[in-house]
PDB file of C-alpha atoms in Angstrom:
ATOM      1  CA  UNK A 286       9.849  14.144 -36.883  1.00  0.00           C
ATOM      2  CA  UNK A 287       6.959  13.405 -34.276  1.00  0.00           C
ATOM      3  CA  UNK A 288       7.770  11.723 -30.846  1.00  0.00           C
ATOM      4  CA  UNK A 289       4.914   9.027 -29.838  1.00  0.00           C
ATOM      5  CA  UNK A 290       4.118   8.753 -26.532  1.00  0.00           C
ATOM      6  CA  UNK A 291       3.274   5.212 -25.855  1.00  0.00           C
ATOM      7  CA  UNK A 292       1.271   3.841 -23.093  1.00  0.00           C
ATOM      8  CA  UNK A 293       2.478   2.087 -19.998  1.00  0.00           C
ATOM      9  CA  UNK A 294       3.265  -1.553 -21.023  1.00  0.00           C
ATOM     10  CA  UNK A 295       1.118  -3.295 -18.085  1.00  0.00           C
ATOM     11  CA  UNK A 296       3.821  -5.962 -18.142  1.00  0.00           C
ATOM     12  CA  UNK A 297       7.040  -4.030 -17.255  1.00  0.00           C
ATOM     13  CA  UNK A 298       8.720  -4.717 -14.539  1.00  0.00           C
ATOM     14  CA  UNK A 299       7.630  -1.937 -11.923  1.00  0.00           C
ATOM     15  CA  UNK A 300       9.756   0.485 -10.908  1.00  0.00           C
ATOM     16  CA  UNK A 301      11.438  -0.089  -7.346  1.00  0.00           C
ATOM     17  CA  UNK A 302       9.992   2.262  -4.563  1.00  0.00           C
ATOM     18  CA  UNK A 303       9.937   2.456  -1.122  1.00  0.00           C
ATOM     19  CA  UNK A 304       6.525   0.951   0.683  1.00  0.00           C
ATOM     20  CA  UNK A 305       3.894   2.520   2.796  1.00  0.00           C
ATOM     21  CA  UNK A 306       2.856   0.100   5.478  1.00  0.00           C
ATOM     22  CA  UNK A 307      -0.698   0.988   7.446  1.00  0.00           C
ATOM     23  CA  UNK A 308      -1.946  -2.286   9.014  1.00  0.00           C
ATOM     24  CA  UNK A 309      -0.347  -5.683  10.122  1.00  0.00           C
ATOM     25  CA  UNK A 310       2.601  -4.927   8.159  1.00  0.00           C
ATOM     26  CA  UNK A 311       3.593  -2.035  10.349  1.00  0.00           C
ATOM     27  CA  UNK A 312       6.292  -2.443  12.886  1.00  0.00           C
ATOM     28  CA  UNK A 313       5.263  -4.978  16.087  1.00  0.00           C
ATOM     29  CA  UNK A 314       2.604  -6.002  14.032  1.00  0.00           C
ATOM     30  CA  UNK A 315       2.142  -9.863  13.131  1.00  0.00           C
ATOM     31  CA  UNK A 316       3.043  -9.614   9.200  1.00  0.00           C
ATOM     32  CA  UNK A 317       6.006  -6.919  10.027  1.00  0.00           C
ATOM     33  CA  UNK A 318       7.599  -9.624  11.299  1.00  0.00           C
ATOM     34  CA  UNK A 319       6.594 -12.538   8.980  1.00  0.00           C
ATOM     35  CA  UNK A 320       7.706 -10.901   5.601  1.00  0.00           C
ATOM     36  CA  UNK A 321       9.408  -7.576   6.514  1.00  0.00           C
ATOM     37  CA  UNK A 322      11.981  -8.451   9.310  1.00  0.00           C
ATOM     38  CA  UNK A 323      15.365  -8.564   7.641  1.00  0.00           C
ATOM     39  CA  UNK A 324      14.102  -7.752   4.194  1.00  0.00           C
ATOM     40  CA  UNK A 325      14.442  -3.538   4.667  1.00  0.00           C
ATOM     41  CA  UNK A 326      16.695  -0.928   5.093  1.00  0.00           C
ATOM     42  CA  UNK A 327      15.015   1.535   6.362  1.00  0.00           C
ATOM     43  CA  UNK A 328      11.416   2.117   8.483  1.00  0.00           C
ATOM     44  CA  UNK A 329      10.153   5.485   9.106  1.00  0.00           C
ATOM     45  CA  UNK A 330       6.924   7.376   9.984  1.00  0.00           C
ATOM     46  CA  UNK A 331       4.700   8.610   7.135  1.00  0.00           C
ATOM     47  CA  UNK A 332       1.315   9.592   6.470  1.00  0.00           C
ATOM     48  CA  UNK A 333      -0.562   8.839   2.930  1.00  0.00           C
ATOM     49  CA  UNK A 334      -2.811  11.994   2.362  1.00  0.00           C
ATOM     50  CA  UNK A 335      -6.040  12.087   0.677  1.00  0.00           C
ATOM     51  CA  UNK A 336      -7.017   8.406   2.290  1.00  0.00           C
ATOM     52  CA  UNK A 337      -9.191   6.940   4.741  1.00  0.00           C
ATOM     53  CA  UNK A 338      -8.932   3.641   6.689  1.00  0.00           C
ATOM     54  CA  UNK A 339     -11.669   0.995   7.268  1.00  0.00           C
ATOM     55  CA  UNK A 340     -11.399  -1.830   9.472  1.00  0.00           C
ATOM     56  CA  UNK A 341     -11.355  -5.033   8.272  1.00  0.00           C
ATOM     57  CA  UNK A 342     -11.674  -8.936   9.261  1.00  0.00           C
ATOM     58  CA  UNK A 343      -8.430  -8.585  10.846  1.00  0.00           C
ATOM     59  CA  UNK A 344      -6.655  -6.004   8.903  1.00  0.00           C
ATOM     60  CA  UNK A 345      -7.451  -2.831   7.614  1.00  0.00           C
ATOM     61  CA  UNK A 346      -8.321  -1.556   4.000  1.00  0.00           C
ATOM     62  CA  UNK A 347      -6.850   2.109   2.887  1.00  0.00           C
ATOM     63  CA  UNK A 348      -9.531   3.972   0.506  1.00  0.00           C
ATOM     64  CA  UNK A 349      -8.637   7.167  -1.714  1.00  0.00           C
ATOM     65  CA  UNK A 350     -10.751  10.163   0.239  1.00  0.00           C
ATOM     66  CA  UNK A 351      -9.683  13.653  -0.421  1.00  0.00           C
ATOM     67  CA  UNK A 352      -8.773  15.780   2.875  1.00  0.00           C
ATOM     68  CA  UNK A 353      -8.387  12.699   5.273  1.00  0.00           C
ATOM     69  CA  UNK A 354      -5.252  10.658   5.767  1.00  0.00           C
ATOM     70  CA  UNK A 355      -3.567   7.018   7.075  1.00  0.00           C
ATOM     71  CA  UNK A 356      -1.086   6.944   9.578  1.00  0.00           C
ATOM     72  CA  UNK A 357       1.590   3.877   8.930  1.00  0.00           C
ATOM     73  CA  UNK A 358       5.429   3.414   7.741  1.00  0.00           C
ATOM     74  CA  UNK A 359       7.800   4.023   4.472  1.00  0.00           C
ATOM     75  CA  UNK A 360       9.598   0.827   4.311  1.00  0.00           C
ATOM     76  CA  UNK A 361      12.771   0.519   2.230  1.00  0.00           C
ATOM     77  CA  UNK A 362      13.699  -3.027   0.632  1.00  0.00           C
ATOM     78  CA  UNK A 363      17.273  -3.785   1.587  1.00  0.00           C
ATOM     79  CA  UNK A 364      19.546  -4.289  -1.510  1.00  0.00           C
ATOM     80  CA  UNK A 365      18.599  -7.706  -3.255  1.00  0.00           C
ATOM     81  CA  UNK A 366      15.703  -8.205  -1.515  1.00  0.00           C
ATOM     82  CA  UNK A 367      12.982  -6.176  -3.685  1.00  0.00           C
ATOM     83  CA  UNK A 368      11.742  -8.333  -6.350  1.00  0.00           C
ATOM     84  CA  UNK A 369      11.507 -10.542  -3.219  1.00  0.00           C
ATOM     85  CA  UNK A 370       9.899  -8.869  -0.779  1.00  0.00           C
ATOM     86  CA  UNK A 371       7.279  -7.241  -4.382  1.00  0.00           C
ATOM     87  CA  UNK A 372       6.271 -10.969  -4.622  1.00  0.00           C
ATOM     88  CA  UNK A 373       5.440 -12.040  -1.212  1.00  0.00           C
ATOM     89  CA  UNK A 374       3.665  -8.379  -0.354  1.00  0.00           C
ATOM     90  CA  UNK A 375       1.560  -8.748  -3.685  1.00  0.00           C
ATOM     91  CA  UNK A 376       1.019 -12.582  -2.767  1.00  0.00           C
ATOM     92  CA  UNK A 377      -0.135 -11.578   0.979  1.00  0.00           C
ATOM     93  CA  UNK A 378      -2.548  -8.544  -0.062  1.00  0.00           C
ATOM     94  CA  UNK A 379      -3.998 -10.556  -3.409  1.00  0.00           C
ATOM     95  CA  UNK A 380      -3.120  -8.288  -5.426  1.00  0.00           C
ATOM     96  CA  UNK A 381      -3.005 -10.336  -9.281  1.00  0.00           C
ATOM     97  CA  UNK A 382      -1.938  -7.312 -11.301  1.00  0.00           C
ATOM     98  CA  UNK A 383      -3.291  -4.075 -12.540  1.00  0.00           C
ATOM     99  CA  UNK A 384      -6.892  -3.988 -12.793  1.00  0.00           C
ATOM    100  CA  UNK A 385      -7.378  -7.760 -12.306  1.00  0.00           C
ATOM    101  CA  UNK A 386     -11.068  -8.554 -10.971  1.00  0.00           C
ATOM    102  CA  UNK A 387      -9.341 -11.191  -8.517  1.00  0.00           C
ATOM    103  CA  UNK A 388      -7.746  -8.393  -6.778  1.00  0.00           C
ATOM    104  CA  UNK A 389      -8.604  -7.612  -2.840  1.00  0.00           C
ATOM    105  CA  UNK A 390      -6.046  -4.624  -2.960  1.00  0.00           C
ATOM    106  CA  UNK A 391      -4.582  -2.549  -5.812  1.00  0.00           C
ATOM    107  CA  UNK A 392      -0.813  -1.587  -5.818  1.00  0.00           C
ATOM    108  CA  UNK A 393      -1.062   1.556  -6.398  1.00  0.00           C
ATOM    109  CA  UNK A 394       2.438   4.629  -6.746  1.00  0.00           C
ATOM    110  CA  UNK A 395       0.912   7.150  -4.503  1.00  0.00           C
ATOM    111  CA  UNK A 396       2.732  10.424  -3.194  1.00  0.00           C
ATOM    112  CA  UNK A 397       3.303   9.470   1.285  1.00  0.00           C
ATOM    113  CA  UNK A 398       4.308  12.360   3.255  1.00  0.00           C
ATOM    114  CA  UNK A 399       7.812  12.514   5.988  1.00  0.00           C
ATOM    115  CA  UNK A 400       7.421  13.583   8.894  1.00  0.00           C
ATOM    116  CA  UNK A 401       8.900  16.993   8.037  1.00  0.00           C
ATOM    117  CA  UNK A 402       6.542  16.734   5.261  1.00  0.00           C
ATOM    118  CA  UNK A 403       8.787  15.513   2.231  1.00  0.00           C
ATOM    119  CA  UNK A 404       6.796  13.981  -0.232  1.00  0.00           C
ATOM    120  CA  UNK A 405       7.885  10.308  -1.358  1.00  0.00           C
ATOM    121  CA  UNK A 406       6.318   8.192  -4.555  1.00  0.00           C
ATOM    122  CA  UNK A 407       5.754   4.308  -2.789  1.00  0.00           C
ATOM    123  CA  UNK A 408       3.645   1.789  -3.492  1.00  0.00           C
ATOM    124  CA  UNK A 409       0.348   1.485  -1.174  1.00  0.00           C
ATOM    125  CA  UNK A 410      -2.051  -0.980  -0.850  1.00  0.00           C
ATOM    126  CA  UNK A 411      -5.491   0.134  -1.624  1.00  0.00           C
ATOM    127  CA  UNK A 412      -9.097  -1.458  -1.671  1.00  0.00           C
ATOM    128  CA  UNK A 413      -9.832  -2.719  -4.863  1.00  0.00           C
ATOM    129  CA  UNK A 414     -12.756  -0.284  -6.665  1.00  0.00           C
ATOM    130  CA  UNK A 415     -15.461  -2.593  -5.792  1.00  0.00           C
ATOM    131  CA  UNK A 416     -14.600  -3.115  -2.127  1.00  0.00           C
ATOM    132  CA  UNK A 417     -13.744   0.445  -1.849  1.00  0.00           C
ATOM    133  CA  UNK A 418     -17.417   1.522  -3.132  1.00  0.00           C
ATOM    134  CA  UNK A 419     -18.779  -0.958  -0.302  1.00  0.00           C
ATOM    135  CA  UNK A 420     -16.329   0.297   2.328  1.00  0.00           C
ATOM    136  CA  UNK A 421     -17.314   3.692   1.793  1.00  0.00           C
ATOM    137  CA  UNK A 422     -20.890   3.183   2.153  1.00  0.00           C
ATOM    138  CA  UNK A 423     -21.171   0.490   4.888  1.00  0.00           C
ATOM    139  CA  UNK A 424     -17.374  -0.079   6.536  1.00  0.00           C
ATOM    140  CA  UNK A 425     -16.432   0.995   9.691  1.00  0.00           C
ATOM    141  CA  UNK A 426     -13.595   4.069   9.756  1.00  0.00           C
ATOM    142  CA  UNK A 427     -11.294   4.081  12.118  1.00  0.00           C
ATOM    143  CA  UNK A 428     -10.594   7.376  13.382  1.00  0.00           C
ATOM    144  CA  UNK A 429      -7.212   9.336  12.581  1.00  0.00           C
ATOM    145  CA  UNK A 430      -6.584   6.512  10.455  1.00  0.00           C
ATOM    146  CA  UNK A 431      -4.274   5.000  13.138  1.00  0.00           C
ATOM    147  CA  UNK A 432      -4.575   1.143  12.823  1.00  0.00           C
ATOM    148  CA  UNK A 433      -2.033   0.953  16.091  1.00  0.00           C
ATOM    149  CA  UNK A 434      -4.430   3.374  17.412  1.00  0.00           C
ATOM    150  CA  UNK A 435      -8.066   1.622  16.569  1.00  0.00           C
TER     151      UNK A 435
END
């Protein structure tokens, strides 16, 4: 007997993982408080390798770049509150679903680093294709991809 190995249904639920925050959802920023406050467990430091942050009208975009990384914060949906918390963070970055052309970001499972250097699989927020391409050739960076630090 053969196994098939089936592709990802695009409809599934997705699978619950911790988020990394890098703009004005990070801690004593505006959105932190308007849809993380009282919705997580935990909040630590983390940095997403192999990215590169662009300022935006207001916020920040985070753009896959080998050998450069984003500063922010692995945030951990308190018990109950994921599907939640999924909804309103998709909702607030646009993001439609995977590979939508409406999409300003892309939730993407991406490998953020601890601290002490322990790799975690999260969810991130990154610039849709399109915007990325444009970012990359006319956006402003902002150095050590700090957003508390621009």
């Amino acid at each position: 007997m053969t196994s098939v190995v089936r592709p990802p249904d695009p409809f599934a639920p997705p699978v619950p993982l911790p988020f990394f925050v890098y703009g004005t959802l990070r801690p004593g920023e505006v959105n932190h408080e308007l849809f993380l406050r009282g919705r997580t467990v935990v909040e630590e430091p983390a940095r997403l390798p192999d990215a590169a942050l662009y300022d935006g009208p207001g916020y920040p975009f985070a753009v896959h770049r080998p050998g450069s990384a984003v500063v922010g914060e692995l945030i951990t949906a308190a018990p109950g509150a994921y599907g939640e918390l999924l909804a309103a963070l998709d909702r607030l970055e646009e993001y439609e679903g995977p590979g939508r052309p409406g999409n300003i970001y892309d939730r993407i499972a991406r490998q953020a680093l601890r601290p002490d250097g322990a790799p975690v699989r999260a969810w991130v927020y990154l610039a849709s294709p399109l915007l990325a391409r444009d970012l990359r050739e006319s956006g402003t960076e902002i150095p050590g991809g700090d957003w508390l630090g621009r």
